[in-house]
Coordinates of C-alpha atoms in Angstrom, one line a residue:
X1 CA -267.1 -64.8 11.5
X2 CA -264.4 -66.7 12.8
X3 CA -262.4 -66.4 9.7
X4 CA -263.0 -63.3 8.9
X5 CA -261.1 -62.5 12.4
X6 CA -258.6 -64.7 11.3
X7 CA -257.5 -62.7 8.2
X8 CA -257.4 -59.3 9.7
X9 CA -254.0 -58.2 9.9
X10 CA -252.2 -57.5 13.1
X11 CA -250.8 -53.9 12.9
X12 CA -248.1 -54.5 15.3
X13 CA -247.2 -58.0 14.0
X14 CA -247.2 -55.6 10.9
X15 CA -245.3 -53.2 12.0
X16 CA -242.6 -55.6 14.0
X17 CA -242.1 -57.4 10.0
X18 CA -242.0 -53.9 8.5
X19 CA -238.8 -53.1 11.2
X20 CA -237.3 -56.4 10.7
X21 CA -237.2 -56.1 7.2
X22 CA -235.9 -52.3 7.3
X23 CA -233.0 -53.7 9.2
X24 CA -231.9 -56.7 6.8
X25 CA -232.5 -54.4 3.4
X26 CA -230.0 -51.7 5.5
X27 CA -227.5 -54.2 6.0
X28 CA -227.8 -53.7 9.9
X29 CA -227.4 -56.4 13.0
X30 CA -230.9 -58.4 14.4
X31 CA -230.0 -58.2 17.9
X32 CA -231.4 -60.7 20.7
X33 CA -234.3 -58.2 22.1
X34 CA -235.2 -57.5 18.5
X35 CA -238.4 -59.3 16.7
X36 CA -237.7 -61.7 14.3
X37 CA -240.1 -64.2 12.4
X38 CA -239.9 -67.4 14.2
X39 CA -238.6 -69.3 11.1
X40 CA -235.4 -66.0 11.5
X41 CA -235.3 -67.6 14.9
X42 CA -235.1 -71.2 13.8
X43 CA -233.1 -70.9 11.4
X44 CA -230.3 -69.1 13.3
X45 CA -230.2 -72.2 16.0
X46 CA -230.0 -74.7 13.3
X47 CA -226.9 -72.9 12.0
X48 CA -225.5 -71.9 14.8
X49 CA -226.0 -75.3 16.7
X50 CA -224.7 -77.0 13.3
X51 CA -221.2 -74.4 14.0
X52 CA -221.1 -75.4 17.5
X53 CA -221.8 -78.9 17.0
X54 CA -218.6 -79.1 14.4
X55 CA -215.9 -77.2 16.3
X56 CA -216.7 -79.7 19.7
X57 CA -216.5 -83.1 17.3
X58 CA -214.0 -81.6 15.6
X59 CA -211.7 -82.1 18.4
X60 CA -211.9 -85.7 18.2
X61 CA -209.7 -86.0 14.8
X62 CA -207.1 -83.8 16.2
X63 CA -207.2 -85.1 19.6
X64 CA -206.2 -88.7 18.3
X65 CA -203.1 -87.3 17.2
X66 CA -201.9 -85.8 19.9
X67 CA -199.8 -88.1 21.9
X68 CA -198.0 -89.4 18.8
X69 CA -197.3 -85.8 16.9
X70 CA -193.6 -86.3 16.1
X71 CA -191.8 -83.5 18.2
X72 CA -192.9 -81.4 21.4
X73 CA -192.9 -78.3 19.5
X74 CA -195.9 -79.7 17.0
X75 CA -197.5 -81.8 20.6
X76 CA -198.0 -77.6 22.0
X77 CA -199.2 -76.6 18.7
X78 CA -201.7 -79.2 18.2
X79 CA -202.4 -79.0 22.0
X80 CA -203.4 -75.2 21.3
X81 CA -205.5 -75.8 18.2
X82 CA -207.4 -78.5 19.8
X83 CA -208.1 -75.3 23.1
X84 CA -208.9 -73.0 20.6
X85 CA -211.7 -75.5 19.1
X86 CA -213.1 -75.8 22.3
X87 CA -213.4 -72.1 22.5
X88 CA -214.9 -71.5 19.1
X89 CA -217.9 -74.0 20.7
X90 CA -218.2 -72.2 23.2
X91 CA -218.5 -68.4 21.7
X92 CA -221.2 -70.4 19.2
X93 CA -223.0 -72.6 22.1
X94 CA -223.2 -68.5 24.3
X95 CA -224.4 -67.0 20.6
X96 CA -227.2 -69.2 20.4
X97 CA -228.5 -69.0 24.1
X98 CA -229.5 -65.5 23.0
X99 CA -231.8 -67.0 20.8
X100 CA -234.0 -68.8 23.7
X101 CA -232.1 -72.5 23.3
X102 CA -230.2 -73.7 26.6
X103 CA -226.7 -75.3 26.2
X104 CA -228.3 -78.8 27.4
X105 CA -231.0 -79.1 24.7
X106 CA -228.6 -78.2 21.7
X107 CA -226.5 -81.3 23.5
X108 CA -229.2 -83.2 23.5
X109 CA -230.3 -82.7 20.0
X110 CA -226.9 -83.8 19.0
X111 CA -226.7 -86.6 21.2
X112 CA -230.2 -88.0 19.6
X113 CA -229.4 -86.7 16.2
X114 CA -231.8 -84.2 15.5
X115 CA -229.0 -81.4 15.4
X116 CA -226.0 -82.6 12.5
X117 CA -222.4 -81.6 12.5
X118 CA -220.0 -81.2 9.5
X119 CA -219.9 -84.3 8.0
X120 CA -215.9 -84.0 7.2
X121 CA -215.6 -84.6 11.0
X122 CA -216.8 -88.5 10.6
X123 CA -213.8 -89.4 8.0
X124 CA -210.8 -91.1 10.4
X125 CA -206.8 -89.5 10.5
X126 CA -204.7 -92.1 9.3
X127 CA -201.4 -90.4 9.7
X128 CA -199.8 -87.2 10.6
X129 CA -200.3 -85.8 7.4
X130 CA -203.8 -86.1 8.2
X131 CA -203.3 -82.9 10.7
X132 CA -201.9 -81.4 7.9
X133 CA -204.7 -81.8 5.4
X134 CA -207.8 -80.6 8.0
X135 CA -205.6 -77.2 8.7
X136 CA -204.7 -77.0 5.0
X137 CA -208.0 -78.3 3.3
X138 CA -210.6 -78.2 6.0
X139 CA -209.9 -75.0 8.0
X140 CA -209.5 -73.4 4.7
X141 CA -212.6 -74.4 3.6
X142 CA -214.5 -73.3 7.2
X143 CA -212.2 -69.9 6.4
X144 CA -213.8 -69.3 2.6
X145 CA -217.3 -69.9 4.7
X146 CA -217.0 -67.7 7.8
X147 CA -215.3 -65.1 6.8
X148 CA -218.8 -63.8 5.3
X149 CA -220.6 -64.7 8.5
X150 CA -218.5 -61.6 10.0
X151 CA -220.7 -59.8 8.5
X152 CA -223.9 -61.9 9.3
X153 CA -227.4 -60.3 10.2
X154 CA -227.5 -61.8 14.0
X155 CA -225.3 -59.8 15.7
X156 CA -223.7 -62.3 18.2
X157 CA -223.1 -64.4 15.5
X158 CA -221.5 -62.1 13.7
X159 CA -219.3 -60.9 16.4
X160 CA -218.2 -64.0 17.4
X161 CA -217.0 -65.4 14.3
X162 CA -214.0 -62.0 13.8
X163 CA -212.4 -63.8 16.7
X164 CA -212.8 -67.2 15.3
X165 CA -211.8 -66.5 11.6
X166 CA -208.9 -64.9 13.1
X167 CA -207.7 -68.3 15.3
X168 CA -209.0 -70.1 12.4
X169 CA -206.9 -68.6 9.8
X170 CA -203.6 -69.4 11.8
X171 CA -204.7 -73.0 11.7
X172 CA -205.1 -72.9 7.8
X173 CA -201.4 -71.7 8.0
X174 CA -200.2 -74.2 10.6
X175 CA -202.0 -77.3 8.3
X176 CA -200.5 -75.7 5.6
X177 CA -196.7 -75.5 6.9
X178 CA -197.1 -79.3 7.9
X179 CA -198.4 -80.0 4.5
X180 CA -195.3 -78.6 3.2
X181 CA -192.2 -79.9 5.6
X182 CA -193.7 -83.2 4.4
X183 CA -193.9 -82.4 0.3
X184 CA -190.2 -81.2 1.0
X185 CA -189.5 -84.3 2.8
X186 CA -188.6 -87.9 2.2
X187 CA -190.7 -90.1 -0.2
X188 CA -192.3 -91.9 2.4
X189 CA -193.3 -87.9 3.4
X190 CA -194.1 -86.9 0.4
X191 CA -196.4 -89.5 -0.1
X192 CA -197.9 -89.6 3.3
X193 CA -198.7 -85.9 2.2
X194 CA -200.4 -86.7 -1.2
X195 CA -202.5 -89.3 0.6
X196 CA -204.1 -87.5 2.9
X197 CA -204.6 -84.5 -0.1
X198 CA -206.3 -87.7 -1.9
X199 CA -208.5 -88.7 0.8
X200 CA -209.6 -85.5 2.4
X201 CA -210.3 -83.2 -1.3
X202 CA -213.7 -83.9 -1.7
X203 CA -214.7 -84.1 1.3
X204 CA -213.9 -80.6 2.4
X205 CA -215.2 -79.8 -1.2
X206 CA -218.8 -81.2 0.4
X207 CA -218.5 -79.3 3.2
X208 CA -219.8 -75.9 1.6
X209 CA -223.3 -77.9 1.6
X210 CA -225.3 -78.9 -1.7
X211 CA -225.5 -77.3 -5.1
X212 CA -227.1 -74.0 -5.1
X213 CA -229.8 -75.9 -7.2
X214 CA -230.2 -78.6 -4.5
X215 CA -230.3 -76.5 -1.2
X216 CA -233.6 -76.2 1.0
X217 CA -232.2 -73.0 2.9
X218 CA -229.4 -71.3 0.8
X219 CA -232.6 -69.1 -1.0
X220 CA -234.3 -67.9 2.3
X221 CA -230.7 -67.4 3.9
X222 CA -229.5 -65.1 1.8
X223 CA -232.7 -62.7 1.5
X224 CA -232.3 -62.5 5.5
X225 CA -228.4 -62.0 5.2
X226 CA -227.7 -64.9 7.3
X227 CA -225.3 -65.7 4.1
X228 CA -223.8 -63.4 1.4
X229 CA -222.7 -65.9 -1.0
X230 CA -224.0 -69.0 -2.0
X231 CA -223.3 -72.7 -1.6
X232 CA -221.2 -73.0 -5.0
X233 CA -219.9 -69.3 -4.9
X234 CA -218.1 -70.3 -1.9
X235 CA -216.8 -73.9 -3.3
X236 CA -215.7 -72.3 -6.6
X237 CA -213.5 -69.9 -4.4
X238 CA -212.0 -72.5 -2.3
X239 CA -211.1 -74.2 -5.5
X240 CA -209.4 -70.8 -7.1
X241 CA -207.8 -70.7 -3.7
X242 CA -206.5 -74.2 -2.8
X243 CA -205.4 -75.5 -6.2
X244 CA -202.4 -73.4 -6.7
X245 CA -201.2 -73.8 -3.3
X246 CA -201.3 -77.6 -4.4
X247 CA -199.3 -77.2 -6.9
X248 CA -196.7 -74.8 -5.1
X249 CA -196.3 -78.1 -2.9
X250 CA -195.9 -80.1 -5.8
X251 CA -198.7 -82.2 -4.9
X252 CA -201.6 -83.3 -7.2
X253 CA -205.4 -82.7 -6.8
X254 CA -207.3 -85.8 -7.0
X255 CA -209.7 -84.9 -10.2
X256 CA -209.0 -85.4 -13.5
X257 CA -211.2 -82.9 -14.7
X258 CA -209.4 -79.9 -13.4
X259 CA -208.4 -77.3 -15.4
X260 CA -208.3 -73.6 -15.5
X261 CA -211.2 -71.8 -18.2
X262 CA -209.8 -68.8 -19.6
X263 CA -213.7 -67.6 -20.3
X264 CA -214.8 -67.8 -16.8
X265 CA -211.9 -67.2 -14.7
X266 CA -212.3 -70.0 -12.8
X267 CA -211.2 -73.3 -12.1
X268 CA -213.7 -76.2 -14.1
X269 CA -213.8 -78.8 -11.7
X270 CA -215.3 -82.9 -11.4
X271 CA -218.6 -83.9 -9.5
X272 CA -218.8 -84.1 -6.3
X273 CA -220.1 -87.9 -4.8
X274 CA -223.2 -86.4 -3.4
X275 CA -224.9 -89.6 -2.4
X276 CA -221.8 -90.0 -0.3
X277 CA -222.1 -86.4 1.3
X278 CA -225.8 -87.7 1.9
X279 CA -225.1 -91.4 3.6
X280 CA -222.6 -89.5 5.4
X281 CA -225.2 -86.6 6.6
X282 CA -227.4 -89.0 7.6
X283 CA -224.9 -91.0 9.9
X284 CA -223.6 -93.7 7.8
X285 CA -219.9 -92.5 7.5
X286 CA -216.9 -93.9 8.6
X287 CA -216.7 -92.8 12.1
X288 CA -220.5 -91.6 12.7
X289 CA -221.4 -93.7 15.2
X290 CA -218.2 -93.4 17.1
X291 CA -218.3 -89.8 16.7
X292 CA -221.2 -89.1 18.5
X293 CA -220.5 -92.2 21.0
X294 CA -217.5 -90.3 22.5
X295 CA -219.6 -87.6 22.6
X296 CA -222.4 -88.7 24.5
X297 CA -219.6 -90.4 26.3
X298 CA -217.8 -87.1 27.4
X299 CA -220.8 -85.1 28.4
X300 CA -222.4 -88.2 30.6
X301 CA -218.8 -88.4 31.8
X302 CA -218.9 -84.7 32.6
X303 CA -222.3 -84.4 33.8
X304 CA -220.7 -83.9 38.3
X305 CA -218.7 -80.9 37.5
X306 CA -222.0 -79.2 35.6
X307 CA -224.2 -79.9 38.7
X308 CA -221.1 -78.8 41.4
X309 CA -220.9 -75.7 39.2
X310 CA -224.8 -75.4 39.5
X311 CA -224.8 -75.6 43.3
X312 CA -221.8 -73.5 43.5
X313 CA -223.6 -70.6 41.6
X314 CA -226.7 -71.2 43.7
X315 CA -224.9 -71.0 46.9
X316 CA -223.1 -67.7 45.8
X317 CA -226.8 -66.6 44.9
X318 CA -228.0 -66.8 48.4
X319 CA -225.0 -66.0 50.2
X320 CA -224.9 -62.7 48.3
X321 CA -228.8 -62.6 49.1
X322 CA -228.7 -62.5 52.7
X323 CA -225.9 -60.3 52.8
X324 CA -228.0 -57.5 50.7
X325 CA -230.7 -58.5 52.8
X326 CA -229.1 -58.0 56.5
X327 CA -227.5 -55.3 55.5

């Protein structure tokens, strides 16, 4: 008897799926009070936690270069993209406290490496050309891949990422201008530009995730409309994109088995180094362990002005308490 009560369906848990699903097939928003499958759920923390995760340890690249940018005027403009990184984690961290997960156990994921961040973030800057490469290459990548998740099924999500694309996008410019001061520039310039273009290509071609072929979530993602295009779709654009800005610098892309095919359209390009992508993942890249270090470092670090803030709000609380209550 006891499995026959197992296997009688739940109307309402019926009824809740039926909803759900009406909602995805109609292109509409899962909002936080809606149902959602618990794997829905899960999945939408990994991502967004993954998002967050990035544009904090993201910093740290940028942030090395900021007391020896060349002039004041690109010391502000780094100063600005670095603050508006910040702010992207923090719109992400906010979207995915709707989802039941508190601030402090997405940290700690990180911080024990449960939760993962883009692995372009563990490769070191080695000059300034470097700053010009991760707006050029690396925003421009993040731009090809969030611009769909404007139109994501979780609401929040969704809505936060028109403000980010649009701070993100100015970034890709500002890489981009840097990028080309430098191609116009002297020798040394020029070839401090086409290093960093060597060293940070495939890397930010990883970045869009595994092959269609190879990916554990890309299938499940896009029947709930967490993504619209897939893992590949979204590289092959970047390529279409970025090489002919490339060449307008006069700069060359590090694969010799780029070329343009007529019958496709596209842009044939080489393999990818996936078992490099993979040790990297898996926290054996460059700057991995220092990565998270500073990290851990900064939030231990930080840890007084959380709890002041805490007592603060707790002490508003009950002031504004016994007010309502004497009055």
């Amino acid at each position: 008897m006891y499995h026959v009560c197992m296997t009688i369906t739940d109307p309402v848990q019926t009824d809740h799926e039926a909803r759900f699903d009406a909602l995805i097939d109609g292109g509409h928003k899962i909002e936080p009070r809606d149902w959602m499958p618990e794997a829905y759920r899960k999945t939408m923390i990994r991502q967004i936690a993954q998002h967050a995760h990035s544009e904090v340890i993201g910093q740290q690249p940028e942030g090395n270069w900021i007391t020896r940018a060349p002039t004041l005027q690109r010391k502000a403009i780094l100063i600005a993209k670095v603050q508006d990184e910040a702010g992207h984690g923090l719109y992400l961290y906010s979207a995915a406290e709707t989802l039941g997960v508190s601030r402090d156990e997405m940290n700690d994921l990180l911080h024990r490496g449960v939760q993962k961040y883009s692995s372009i973030f563990n490769y070191p800057t080695l000059s300034w050309a470097d700053m010009g490469a991760i707006g050029w290459l690396v925003d421009g990548a993040a731009i090809t891949n969030q611009v769909m998740l404007t139109r994501t099924s979780y609401g929040p999500y969704a809505r936060a990422m028109i403000r980010i694309c649009k701070e993100e996008s100015f970034h890709q410019r500002q890489g981009y201008e840097i990028m080309l001061e430098l191609a116009n520039g002297t020798e040394e310039q020029r070839d401090m530009a086409q290093d960093a273009l060597d060293r940070f290509w495939w890397p930010s071609l990883a970045m869009f995730g595994p092959p269609d072929a190879d990916s554990t979530h890309t299938e499940q993602s896009m029947a709930w409309g967490i993504k619209l295009e897939t893992n590949d779709e979204l590289r092959q654009k970047f390529v279409d994109m970025t090489v002919p800005q490339a060449r307008y610098l006069g700069l060359s892309v590090p694969d010799p088995d780029l070329v343009w095919n007529d019958e496709r359209g596209h842009f044939d390009f080489g393999d990818i180094d996936w078992d490099e992508f993979w040790r990297v993942v898996r926290g054996d890249g460059p700057c991995n362990r220092e990565r998270v270090a500073h990290k851990r470092k900064a939030w231990d670090d930080g840890a007084w002005v959380r709890e002041a803030a805490a007592a603060h709000a707790a002490k508003r609380t009950s002031d504004l308490a016994g007010k309502g209550t004497s009055t």
